[in-house]
Structures are given as structure tokens and as C-alpha cells.
XYZ file of C-alpha atoms in Angstrom:
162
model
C -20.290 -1.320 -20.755
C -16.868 -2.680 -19.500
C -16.847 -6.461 -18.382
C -14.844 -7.374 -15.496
C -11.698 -9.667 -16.764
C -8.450 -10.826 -16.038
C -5.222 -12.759 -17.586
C -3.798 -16.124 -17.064
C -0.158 -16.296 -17.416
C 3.062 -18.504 -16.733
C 5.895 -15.393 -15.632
C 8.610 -15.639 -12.371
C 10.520 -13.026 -11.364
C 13.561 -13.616 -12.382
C 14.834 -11.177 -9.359
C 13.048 -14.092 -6.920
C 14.308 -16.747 -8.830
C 18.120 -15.028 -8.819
C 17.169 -14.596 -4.477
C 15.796 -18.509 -4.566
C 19.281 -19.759 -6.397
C 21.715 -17.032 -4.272
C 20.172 -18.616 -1.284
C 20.408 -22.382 -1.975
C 24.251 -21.130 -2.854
C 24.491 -20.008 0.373
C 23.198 -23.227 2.574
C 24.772 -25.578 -0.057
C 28.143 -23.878 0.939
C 27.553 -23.853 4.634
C 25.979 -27.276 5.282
C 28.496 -30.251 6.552
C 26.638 -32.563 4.081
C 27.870 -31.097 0.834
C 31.400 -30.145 2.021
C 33.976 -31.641 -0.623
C 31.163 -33.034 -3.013
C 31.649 -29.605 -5.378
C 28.214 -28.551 -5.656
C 27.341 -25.586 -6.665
C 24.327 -24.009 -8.626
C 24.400 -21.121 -11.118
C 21.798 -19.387 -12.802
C 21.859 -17.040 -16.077
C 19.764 -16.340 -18.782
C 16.729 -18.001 -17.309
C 18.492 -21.608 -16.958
C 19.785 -22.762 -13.572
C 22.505 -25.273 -13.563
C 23.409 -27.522 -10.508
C 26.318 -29.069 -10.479
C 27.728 -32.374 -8.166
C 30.374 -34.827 -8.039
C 27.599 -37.605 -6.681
C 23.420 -37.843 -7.913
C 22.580 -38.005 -4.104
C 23.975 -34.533 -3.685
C 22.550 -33.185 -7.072
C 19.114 -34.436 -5.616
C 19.652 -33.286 -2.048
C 20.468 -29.317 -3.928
C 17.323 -29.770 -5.993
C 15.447 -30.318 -2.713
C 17.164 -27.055 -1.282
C 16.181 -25.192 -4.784
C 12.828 -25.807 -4.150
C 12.042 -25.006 -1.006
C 13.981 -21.769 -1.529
C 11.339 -21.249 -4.109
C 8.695 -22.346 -1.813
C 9.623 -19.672 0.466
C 10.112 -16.911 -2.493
C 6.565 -17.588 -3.858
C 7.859 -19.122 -6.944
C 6.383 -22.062 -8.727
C 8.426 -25.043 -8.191
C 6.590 -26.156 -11.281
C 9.162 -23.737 -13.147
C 11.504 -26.147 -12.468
C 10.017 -29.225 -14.765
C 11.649 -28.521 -17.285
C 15.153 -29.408 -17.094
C 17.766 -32.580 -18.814
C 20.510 -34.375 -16.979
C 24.425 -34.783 -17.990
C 26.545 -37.256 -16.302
C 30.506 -38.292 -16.345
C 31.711 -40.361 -14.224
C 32.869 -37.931 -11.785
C 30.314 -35.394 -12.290
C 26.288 -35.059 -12.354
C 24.887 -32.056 -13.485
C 21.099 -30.711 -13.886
C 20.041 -27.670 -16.367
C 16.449 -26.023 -15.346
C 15.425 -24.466 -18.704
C 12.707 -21.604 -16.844
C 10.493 -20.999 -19.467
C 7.282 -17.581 -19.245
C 4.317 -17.470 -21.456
C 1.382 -20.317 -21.783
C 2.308 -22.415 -24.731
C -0.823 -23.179 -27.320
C -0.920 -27.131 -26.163
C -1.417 -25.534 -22.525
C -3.841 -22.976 -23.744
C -6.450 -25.064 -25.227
C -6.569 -27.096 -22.007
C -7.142 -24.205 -20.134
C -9.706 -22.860 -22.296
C -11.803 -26.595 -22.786
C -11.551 -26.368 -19.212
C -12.928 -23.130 -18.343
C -15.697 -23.676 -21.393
C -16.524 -26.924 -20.104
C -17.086 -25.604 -16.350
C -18.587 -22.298 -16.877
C -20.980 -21.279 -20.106
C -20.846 -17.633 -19.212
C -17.024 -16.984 -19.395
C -15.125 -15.573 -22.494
C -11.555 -16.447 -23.215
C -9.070 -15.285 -25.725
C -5.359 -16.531 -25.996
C -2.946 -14.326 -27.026
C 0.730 -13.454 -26.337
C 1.012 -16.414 -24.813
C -1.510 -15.510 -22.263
C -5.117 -15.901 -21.593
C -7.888 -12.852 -21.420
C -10.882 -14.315 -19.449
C -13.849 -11.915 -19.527
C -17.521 -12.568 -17.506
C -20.159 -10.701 -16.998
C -19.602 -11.217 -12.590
C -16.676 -10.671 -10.048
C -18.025 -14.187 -9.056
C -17.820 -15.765 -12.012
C -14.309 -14.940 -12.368
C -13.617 -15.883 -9.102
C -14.418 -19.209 -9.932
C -12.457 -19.708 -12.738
C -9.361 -19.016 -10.665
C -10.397 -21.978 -8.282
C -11.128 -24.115 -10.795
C -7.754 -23.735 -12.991
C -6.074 -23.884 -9.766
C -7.441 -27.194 -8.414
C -6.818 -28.570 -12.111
C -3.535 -30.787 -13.185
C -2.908 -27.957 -15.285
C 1.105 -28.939 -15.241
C 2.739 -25.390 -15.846
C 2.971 -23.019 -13.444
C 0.056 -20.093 -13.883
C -0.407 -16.679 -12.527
C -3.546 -14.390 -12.150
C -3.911 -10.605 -12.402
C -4.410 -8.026 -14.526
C -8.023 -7.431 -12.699
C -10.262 -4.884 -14.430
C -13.882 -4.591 -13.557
């Protein structure tokens, strides 16, 4: 007899994300407010870079990053991750997007879920959590809960089997 279960996991598309940055690109160019303050973003091999000749413009692009990812579905928690690099006449910003639920993260997740619900099985592995239960229900819960935690990276749930 099968168990119903699912994963937890911490994956973007890196299609959306590549949509998210091509779109900021696009209203950083055509907006009044960064015309002759060189901004511009990049992104390649899951880091995005934002570049600006003033910190009020690197901020005001991060704002524009994330509600392009707002809008694509994609975890502006992806985007905690980063470190800072100044000169004088430049301020730049590299997003390090990282996949897969680290072991720190796991544990939480797992206290969390044990703490809350007696009946649920979980296994890490591959970076990602299995989290097997006897109910639909049960399971159903365990999605609420994680979500409505301070859980700080960004998670993902699917893999459903019944």
C-alpha cells in the first residue's frame, strides 16, 4: 500500500528568471528616471548583476527586479542572496540564485513539520524533502504550515503521488 507524498524544494526557472531580468532591461531602458545613470542588469549562470552609476538607482532597479518576479511567479526570496561592490562612480549588486534546500534549512523544516504533525514522515535528500502521510489532508496541512513559517528560502511543492 502506496502512501500519498510529496517533495519540498527550492528550484526557479531559470527561463522565468531570464523573462523577469529581460523585462526589468526593458523598463530600466525606457523609463526617464534612469536615463544617463548607466544601469543596466545582466544575468548568466544563475547570478544577476545590476549595475549603476548612483545606490538610489541600483535600489530603484532592484525594486523593478522584483516585481518583475512578482509578476513571473518567482520567489523574490531568490534574490537574498547577493554582495555589493562600490567605486566611486559605480554601484553594483550580484544576486547569487541558488536551487536545492541546504541541510541548515532542512532540519528546520523537518523540526517543524515533526513538531506540528506526529503522523507525517520526512526524508531529506538531494537537497530536497520527501514528506509521506497516511491522508491527502494531512499533507495538505503541511504545505500551509511551511508556508505560513519564516522559513527564509524560497520553497516549492509538487511531486504529488497518492
Amino acid at each position: 500500500l502506496t502512501m500519498p507524498t510529496f517533495d519540498i524544494t527550492s528550484e526557479f526557472d531559470p527561463q522565468e528568471v531570464s523573462n523577469a531580468v529581460d523585462q526589468t532591461h526593458r523598463e530600466i531602458s525606457n523609463r526617464y528616471d534612469f536615463r544617463d545613470t548607466g544601469t543596466i542588469i545582466s544575468y548568466n549562470e544563475n547570478t544577476i548583476t545590476l549595475k549603476s552609476s548612483t545606490s538610489e538607482r541600483l535600489a530603484a532597479s532592484e525594486q523593478v527586479l522584483k516585481e518583475k518576479f512578482a509578476k513571473r511567479n518567482v520567489s523574490i526570496k531568490f534574490l537574498v542572496d547577493f554582495k555589493d561592490e562600490s567605486t566611486p562612480s559605480e554601484f553594483k549588486r550580484f544576486y547569487n540564485l541558488k536551487s536545492g534546500i541546504d541541510q541548515d534549512s532542512s532540519k528546520k523544516i523537518i523540526a517543524l513539520i515533526r513538531e506540528n504533525n506526529k503522523k507525517i514522515q520526512c526524508s531529506y535528500q538531494n537537497q530536497q524533502i520527501r514528506v509521506t502521510g497516511k491522508k491527502r489532508d494531512d499533507l495538505q496541512e503541511v504545505i500551509q504550515l511551511v508556508k505560513e513559517s519564516k522559513i527564509e528560502i524560497p520553497l516549492n511543492y509538487g511531486n504529488f503521488r497518492d
